[in-house]
GROMACS .gro file of C-alpha atoms in nm:
model
  321
    1MET     CA    1  -2.982  -4.810  -5.107
    2ALA     CA    2  -2.823  -4.619  -4.824
    3THR     CA    3  -2.512  -4.428  -4.911
    4GLU     CA    4  -2.208  -4.461  -4.690
    5THR     CA    5  -2.100  -4.135  -4.531
    6THR     CA    6  -1.747  -4.060  -4.425
    7LEU     CA    7  -1.679  -3.837  -4.127
    8GLN     CA    8  -1.437  -3.562  -4.213
    9PRO     CA    9  -1.177  -3.461  -3.956
   10PHE     CA   10  -1.258  -3.143  -3.769
   11ASP     CA   11  -1.055  -2.843  -3.883
   12PHE     CA   12  -0.939  -2.686  -3.559
   13ALA     CA   13  -0.774  -2.401  -3.752
   14ARG     CA   14  -1.124  -2.277  -3.836
   15ASP     CA   15  -1.277  -2.329  -3.494
   16PRO     CA   16  -1.603  -2.126  -3.483
   17PHE     CA   17  -1.575  -2.105  -3.104
   18ALA     CA   18  -1.274  -1.872  -3.141
   19THR     CA   19  -1.485  -1.604  -3.313
   20LYS     CA   20  -1.761  -1.655  -3.059
   21GLN     CA   21  -1.516  -1.616  -2.772
   22ARG     CA   22  -1.379  -1.289  -2.908
   23GLY     CA   23  -1.734  -1.160  -2.940
   24LEU     CA   24  -1.808  -1.242  -2.577
   25TRP     CA   25  -1.498  -1.058  -2.454
   26GLU     CA   26  -1.584  -0.758  -2.672
   27MET     CA   27  -1.936  -0.744  -2.529
   28ALA     CA   28  -1.797  -0.775  -2.176
   29PHE     CA   29  -1.567  -0.478  -2.242
   30GLN     CA   30  -1.859  -0.272  -2.370
   31ARG     CA   31  -2.063  -0.354  -2.060
   32LEU     CA   32  -1.769  -0.260  -1.840
   33ILE     CA   33  -1.741   0.080  -2.008
   34ARG     CA   34  -2.110   0.142  -1.950
   35ASN     CA   35  -2.058   0.082  -1.577
   36ARG     CA   36  -1.958   0.436  -1.481
   37LEU     CA   37  -1.831   0.352  -1.134
   38ALA     CA   38  -1.606   0.073  -1.262
   39PHE     CA   39  -1.488   0.280  -1.559
   40VAL     CA   40  -1.398   0.581  -1.342
   41SER     CA   41  -1.221   0.349  -1.097
   42ALA     CA   42  -1.013   0.202  -1.381
   43ILE     CA   43  -0.919   0.553  -1.499
   44ILE     CA   44  -0.814   0.653  -1.146
   45LEU     CA   45  -0.602   0.338  -1.107
   46ILE     CA   46  -0.432   0.398  -1.442
   47PHE     CA   47  -0.365   0.761  -1.347
   48ILE     CA   48  -0.216   0.668  -1.008
   49THR     CA   49   0.001   0.396  -1.163
   50VAL     CA   50   0.131   0.621  -1.440
   51LEU     CA   51   0.194   0.903  -1.191
   52ALA     CA   52   0.387   0.674  -0.955
   53ILE     CA   53   0.599   0.532  -1.239
   54SER     CA   54   0.660   0.874  -1.394
   55ALA     CA   55   0.776   1.015  -1.061
   56GLN     CA   56   1.074   0.778  -1.072
   57LEU     CA   57   1.164   0.896  -1.423
   58VAL     CA   58   1.075   1.266  -1.426
   59PRO     CA   59   1.227   1.473  -1.142
   60PHE     CA   60   0.971   1.749  -1.193
   61ILE     CA   61   0.688   1.520  -1.080
   62GLU     CA   62   0.871   1.390  -0.776
   63ARG     CA   63   1.001   1.743  -0.695
   64HIS     CA   64   1.230   1.619  -0.414
   65ASP     CA   65   1.423   1.295  -0.368
   66ALA     CA   66   1.222   1.058  -0.151
   67THR     CA   67   1.530   0.948   0.046
   68VAL     CA   68   1.705   1.283   0.103
   69GLN     CA   69   1.692   1.398   0.465
   70GLN     CA   70   1.661   1.771   0.532
   71TYR     CA   71   1.675   1.845   0.904
   72ALA     CA   72   1.595   2.214   0.852
   73VAL     CA   73   1.239   2.129   0.745
   74VAL     CA   74   1.147   1.849   0.986
   75ASN     CA   75   0.776   1.778   1.040
   76GLU     CA   76   0.651   2.063   0.825
   77GLY     CA   77   0.289   2.076   0.716
   78PRO     CA   78   0.171   2.102   0.356
   79SER     CA   79   0.308   2.405   0.172
   80SER     CA   80   0.383   2.532  -0.178
   81GLU     CA   81   0.734   2.381  -0.157
   82TYR     CA   82   0.633   2.053   0.009
   83TRP     CA   83   0.285   1.975  -0.114
   84LEU     CA   84   0.214   1.709   0.150
   85GLY     CA   85   0.463   1.829   0.412
   86THR     CA   86   0.772   1.648   0.540
   87ASP     CA   87   0.833   1.361   0.781
   88ILE     CA   88   1.041   1.340   1.099
   89LEU     CA   89   1.364   1.335   0.896
   90GLY     CA   90   1.268   1.617   0.662
   91ARG     CA   91   1.188   1.391   0.366
   92ASP     CA   92   0.924   1.509   0.121
   93MET     CA   93   0.597   1.322   0.184
   94TRP     CA   94   0.475   1.375  -0.174
   95ALA     CA   95   0.780   1.196  -0.313
   96ARG     CA   96   0.761   0.924  -0.048
   97LEU     CA   97   0.389   0.873  -0.109
   98LEU     CA   98   0.447   0.818  -0.482
   99TYR     CA   99   0.745   0.595  -0.406
  100GLY     CA  100   0.546   0.390  -0.154
  101THR     CA  101   0.245   0.365  -0.384
  102LEU     CA  102   0.461   0.222  -0.661
  103PHE     CA  103   0.607  -0.045  -0.433
  104SER     CA  104   0.263  -0.132  -0.293
  105LEU     CA  105   0.128  -0.175  -0.646
  106LYS     CA  106   0.427  -0.394  -0.732
  107ILE     CA  107   0.352  -0.610  -0.431
  108GLY     CA  108  -0.019  -0.633  -0.514
  109LEU     CA  109   0.034  -0.719  -0.881
  110GLY     CA  110   0.333  -0.946  -0.818
  111THR     CA  111   0.143  -1.137  -0.552
  112GLN     CA  112  -0.156  -1.196  -0.777
  113LEU     CA  113   0.067  -1.312  -1.063
  114ILE     CA  114   0.210  -1.588  -0.843
  115VAL     CA  115  -0.134  -1.662  -0.696
  116LEU     CA  116  -0.271  -1.695  -1.048
  117LEU     CA  117  -0.004  -1.943  -1.155
  118VAL     CA  118  -0.024  -2.154  -0.839
  119GLY     CA  119  -0.404  -2.141  -0.812
  120ILE     CA  120  -0.472  -2.236  -1.174
  121THR     CA  121  -0.214  -2.516  -1.165
  122ILE     CA  122  -0.353  -2.675  -0.848
  123GLY     CA  123  -0.716  -2.619  -0.950
  124MET     CA  124  -0.661  -2.775  -1.293
  125GLY     CA  125  -0.468  -3.065  -1.143
  126ALA     CA  126  -0.752  -3.137  -0.901
  127ALA     CA  127  -1.029  -3.105  -1.160
  128LEU     CA  128  -0.866  -3.285  -1.453
  129GLY     CA  129  -0.663  -3.547  -1.267
  130GLY     CA  130  -0.797  -3.861  -1.116
  131LYS     CA  131  -0.981  -3.902  -0.790
  132LEU     CA  132  -0.658  -3.955  -0.598
  133SER     CA  133  -0.498  -3.632  -0.720
  134ASP     CA  134  -0.819  -3.442  -0.650
  135THR     CA  135  -0.830  -3.575  -0.295
  136ILE     CA  136  -0.465  -3.500  -0.224
  137LEU     CA  137  -0.467  -3.149  -0.375
  138MET     CA  138  -0.792  -3.051  -0.206
  139TRP     CA  139  -0.665  -3.186   0.126
  140PHE     CA  140  -0.355  -2.970   0.082
  141THR     CA  141  -0.577  -2.672  -0.011
  142ASP     CA  142  -0.795  -2.720   0.296
  143LEU     CA  143  -0.485  -2.741   0.512
  144ALA     CA  144  -0.356  -2.408   0.374
  145TYR     CA  145  -0.701  -2.255   0.420
  146ALA     CA  146  -0.715  -2.358   0.787
  147PHE     CA  147  -0.435  -2.122   0.897
  148PRO     CA  148  -0.524  -1.759   0.980
  149ASP     CA  149  -0.405  -1.554   0.683
  150LEU     CA  150  -0.223  -1.272   0.858
  151LEU     CA  151  -0.057  -1.500   1.112
  152ALA     CA  152   0.063  -1.734   0.836
  153ILE     CA  153   0.198  -1.439   0.634
  154ILE     CA  154   0.391  -1.307   0.935
  155LEU     CA  155   0.541  -1.651   1.008
  156LEU     CA  156   0.640  -1.708   0.646
  157ARG     CA  157   0.785  -1.359   0.615
  158GLN     CA  158   1.000  -1.394   0.924
  159VAL     CA  159   1.091  -1.763   0.926
  160LEU     CA  160   1.113  -1.860   0.559
  161PHE     CA  161   1.174  -1.523   0.393
  162GLY     CA  162   1.329  -1.327   0.677
  163ARG     CA  163   1.585  -1.054   0.630
  164ASP     CA  164   1.873  -1.289   0.713
  165TRP     CA  165   1.775  -1.545   0.451
  166PRO     CA  166   2.070  -1.574   0.209
  167ILE     CA  167   1.883  -1.491  -0.112
  168ILE     CA  168   1.539  -1.343  -0.054
  169GLY     CA  169   1.590  -1.170   0.278
  170THR     CA  170   1.891  -0.952   0.202
  171GLY     CA  171   1.843  -0.584   0.148
  172ASP     CA  172   2.042  -0.582  -0.175
  173PRO     CA  173   1.836  -0.547  -0.494
  174GLN     CA  174   1.815  -0.869  -0.692
  175ILE     CA  175   1.611  -0.706  -0.967
  176PRO     CA  176   1.649  -0.334  -1.058
  177GLY     CA  177   1.383  -0.139  -0.871
  178PHE     CA  178   1.265  -0.456  -0.698
  179PRO     CA  179   1.458  -0.522  -0.374
  180SER     CA  180   1.474  -0.878  -0.252
  181ALA     CA  181   1.290  -0.789   0.069
  182ILE     CA  182   0.986  -0.713  -0.147
  183LEU     CA  183   1.024  -1.052  -0.315
  184GLY     CA  184   1.009  -1.211   0.030
  185THR     CA  185   0.692  -1.017   0.111
  186ILE     CA  186   0.534  -1.117  -0.221
  187LEU     CA  187   0.617  -1.485  -0.171
  188ALA     CA  188   0.486  -1.484   0.187
  189ILE     CA  189   0.153  -1.332   0.084
  190SER     CA  190   0.127  -1.550  -0.228
  191LEU     CA  191   0.174  -1.877  -0.039
  192VAL     CA  192  -0.133  -1.791   0.168
  193SER     CA  193  -0.358  -1.632  -0.096
  194TRP     CA  194  -0.373  -1.895  -0.373
  195VAL     CA  195  -0.641  -2.106  -0.206
  196THR     CA  196  -0.942  -1.909  -0.332
  197ILE     CA  197  -0.842  -1.923  -0.699
  198ALA     CA  198  -0.755  -2.293  -0.674
  199ARG     CA  199  -1.104  -2.370  -0.543
  200LEU     CA  200  -1.269  -2.149  -0.805
  201VAL     CA  201  -1.077  -2.308  -1.094
  202ARG     CA  202  -1.149  -2.661  -0.968
  203GLY     CA  203  -1.521  -2.592  -0.928
  204GLN     CA  204  -1.553  -2.422  -1.267
  205MET     CA  205  -1.365  -2.694  -1.454
  206LEU     CA  206  -1.554  -2.977  -1.286
  207SER     CA  207  -1.872  -2.813  -1.411
  208ILE     CA  208  -1.743  -2.722  -1.758
  209LYS     CA  209  -1.593  -3.061  -1.844
  210GLU     CA  210  -1.942  -3.215  -1.833
  211GLN     CA  211  -2.095  -2.956  -2.067
  212ASP     CA  212  -2.219  -3.065  -2.409
  213TYR     CA  213  -1.972  -2.857  -2.611
  214VAL     CA  214  -1.677  -3.012  -2.424
  215LEU     CA  215  -1.812  -3.363  -2.475
  216ALA     CA  216  -1.869  -3.284  -2.844
  217ALA     CA  217  -1.514  -3.159  -2.887
  218ARG     CA  218  -1.381  -3.480  -2.734
  219SER     CA  219  -1.605  -3.695  -2.950
  220ILE     CA  220  -1.467  -3.547  -3.273
  221GLY     CA  221  -1.109  -3.616  -3.173
  222ALA     CA  222  -0.988  -3.303  -2.996
  223SER     CA  223  -0.686  -3.366  -2.778
  224PRO     CA  224  -0.716  -3.310  -2.402
  225TRP     CA  225  -0.485  -3.006  -2.421
  226ARG     CA  226  -0.694  -2.862  -2.707
  227VAL     CA  227  -1.012  -2.902  -2.505
  228VAL     CA  228  -0.854  -2.734  -2.202
  229ARG     CA  229  -0.698  -2.448  -2.401
  230ALA     CA  230  -0.988  -2.374  -2.637
  231HIS     CA  231  -1.290  -2.443  -2.417
  232MET     CA  232  -1.222  -2.490  -2.047
  233LEU     CA  233  -0.967  -2.218  -1.971
  234PRO     CA  234  -1.151  -1.937  -2.159
  235ASN     CA  235  -1.472  -2.017  -1.974
  236THR     CA  236  -1.287  -2.015  -1.642
  237LEU     CA  237  -1.095  -1.692  -1.695
  238SER     CA  238  -1.390  -1.464  -1.621
  239THR     CA  239  -1.416  -1.592  -1.264
  240VAL     CA  240  -1.038  -1.587  -1.222
  241ILE     CA  241  -1.007  -1.228  -1.348
  242VAL     CA  242  -1.265  -1.106  -1.100
  243SER     CA  243  -1.093  -1.293  -0.817
  244VAL     CA  244  -0.753  -1.144  -0.910
  245THR     CA  245  -0.903  -0.794  -0.920
  246PHE     CA  246  -1.036  -0.837  -0.567
  247GLY     CA  247  -0.710  -1.001  -0.458
  248ILE     CA  248  -0.488  -0.704  -0.546
  249PRO     CA  249  -0.625  -0.471  -0.274
  250LEU     CA  250  -0.619  -0.759  -0.025
  251ALA     CA  251  -0.248  -0.810  -0.099
  252ILE     CA  252  -0.185  -0.436  -0.060
  253PHE     CA  253  -0.374  -0.442   0.270
  254ALA     CA  254  -0.174  -0.745   0.389
  255GLU     CA  255   0.152  -0.571   0.300
  256GLY     CA  256   0.023  -0.262   0.479
  257ALA     CA  257  -0.034  -0.468   0.793
  258LEU     CA  258   0.320  -0.607   0.770
  259GLY     CA  259   0.463  -0.260   0.715
  260PHE     CA  260   0.262  -0.119   1.004
  261ILE     CA  261   0.420  -0.365   1.250
  262GLY     CA  262   0.767  -0.321   1.102
  263LEU     CA  263   0.791  -0.642   0.898
  264GLY     CA  264   0.740  -0.492   0.555
  265VAL     CA  265   0.974  -0.312   0.320
  266PRO     CA  266   1.304  -0.217   0.491
  267SER     CA  267   1.459   0.129   0.474
  268PRO     CA  268   1.550   0.310   0.249
  269TYR     CA  269   1.265   0.151   0.052
  270THR     CA  270   0.911   0.221   0.162
  271SER     CA  271   0.550   0.130   0.096
  272LEU     CA  272   0.213   0.262   0.201
  273GLY     CA  273   0.206   0.029   0.501
  274ALA     CA  274   0.559   0.128   0.602
  275LEU     CA  275   0.466   0.496   0.575
  276MET     CA  276   0.170   0.447   0.808
  277GLY     CA  277   0.380   0.243   1.050
  278ASP     CA  278   0.653   0.508   1.060
  279GLY     CA  279   0.405   0.791   1.105
  280TYR     CA  280   0.194   0.625   1.374
  281ALA     CA  281   0.457   0.687   1.642
  282TYR     CA  282   0.432   1.061   1.568
  283LEU     CA  283   0.056   1.074   1.520
  284PHE     CA  284   0.003   1.351   1.776
  285VAL     CA  285   0.302   1.549   1.648
  286ASN     CA  286   0.225   1.538   1.276
  287ASN     CA  287  -0.088   1.347   1.183
  288TRP     CA  288  -0.030   1.412   0.811
  289LEU     CA  289   0.229   1.134   0.817
  290VAL     CA  290  -0.053   0.882   0.860
  291VAL     CA  291  -0.334   1.064   0.679
  292TRP     CA  292  -0.179   1.070   0.331
  293PRO     CA  293  -0.084   0.701   0.301
  294ALA     CA  294  -0.414   0.599   0.463
  295ILE     CA  295  -0.605   0.801   0.203
  296MET     CA  296  -0.404   0.641  -0.078
  297VAL     CA  297  -0.470   0.291   0.058
  298ALA     CA  298  -0.842   0.371   0.081
  299ILE     CA  299  -0.849   0.502  -0.277
  300LEU     CA  300  -0.669   0.195  -0.413
  301MET     CA  301  -0.892  -0.049  -0.225
  302LEU     CA  302  -1.214   0.128  -0.327
  303CYS     CA  303  -1.110   0.155  -0.692
  304PHE     CA  304  -1.007  -0.210  -0.716
  305THR     CA  305  -1.328  -0.315  -0.539
  306PHE     CA  306  -1.550  -0.112  -0.774
  307LEU     CA  307  -1.354  -0.238  -1.074
  308GLY     CA  308  -1.394  -0.596  -0.952
  309ASP     CA  309  -1.769  -0.546  -0.913
  310GLY     CA  310  -1.786  -0.406  -1.265
  311LEU     CA  311  -1.586  -0.694  -1.410
  312ARG     CA  312  -1.805  -0.945  -1.229
  313ASP     CA  313  -2.120  -0.791  -1.379
  314ALA     CA  314  -1.963  -0.755  -1.725
  315LEU     CA  315  -1.837  -1.113  -1.741
  316ASP     CA  316  -2.147  -1.274  -1.588
  317PRO     CA  317  -2.362  -1.414  -1.874
  318ARG     CA  318  -2.674  -1.375  -1.661
  319THR     CA  319  -2.637  -0.995  -1.670
  320ARG     CA  320  -2.597  -0.960  -2.045
  321LYS     CA  321  -2.817  -0.702  -2.210
   0.00000   0.00000   0.00000
């Protein structure tokens, strides 16, 4: 006589996938450490970030105020007193380079934070919604993708987030250490840069939601939010993290282009792009004004690129050893 079996409810508090997921992230971190180029790049980025932040807190590191004008030492070359020389107004280039690097990093990280939120939201809405929402959101994504990036950023920065805009465009700080003009730059770049992550999230989730482990979780009574949070998002994050890592230097480069043509951070604030734009007019008088910020931009872009390559290899299951 066959015995009747009763299905017991699944205990989500003891989800074995949680332990498995932590193991995968731990292995990815170990593979990243073994990638010497990516590991050294991460160390350099941490060092530059800590140095730029510390310069605003410890006067010894900054040596001279980045905004103080000293007309007796205009356009001096590197020396023991001014390590990287001075600009056309006698301001210390070492202090201004650290100051500009900090603001460029704020713009890069702030941009990717907004891109991450917008991209994941639209990508999830397209993948998990119905056919109508997928069509509408992807049509909107394709429309945003059709505009040239730099041209769209310039238009948004000047028209929607211009300096005369009552909230974003004013020069007064809205957040301590974060002037509203930088918020306008971040928003302008973010509204153009979210398309890639939205497409990646949509593609990944469309593939993942048909996998056996997702179907099994649904069959045992897992709620849609539980399936998304415990299974779909963790398996999408690896691709998103790599995309964000590559997006940070692109945002810094976009801000540099805006600063170079005079649409970036207004005075007395500065960024790496603004430093290059200010120094370009005096390139044949004092080429150090362009060399130092250009070197810093190159270092940041190379380090983020190498780190992104390392993260891509570490998080790719096909490269596991």
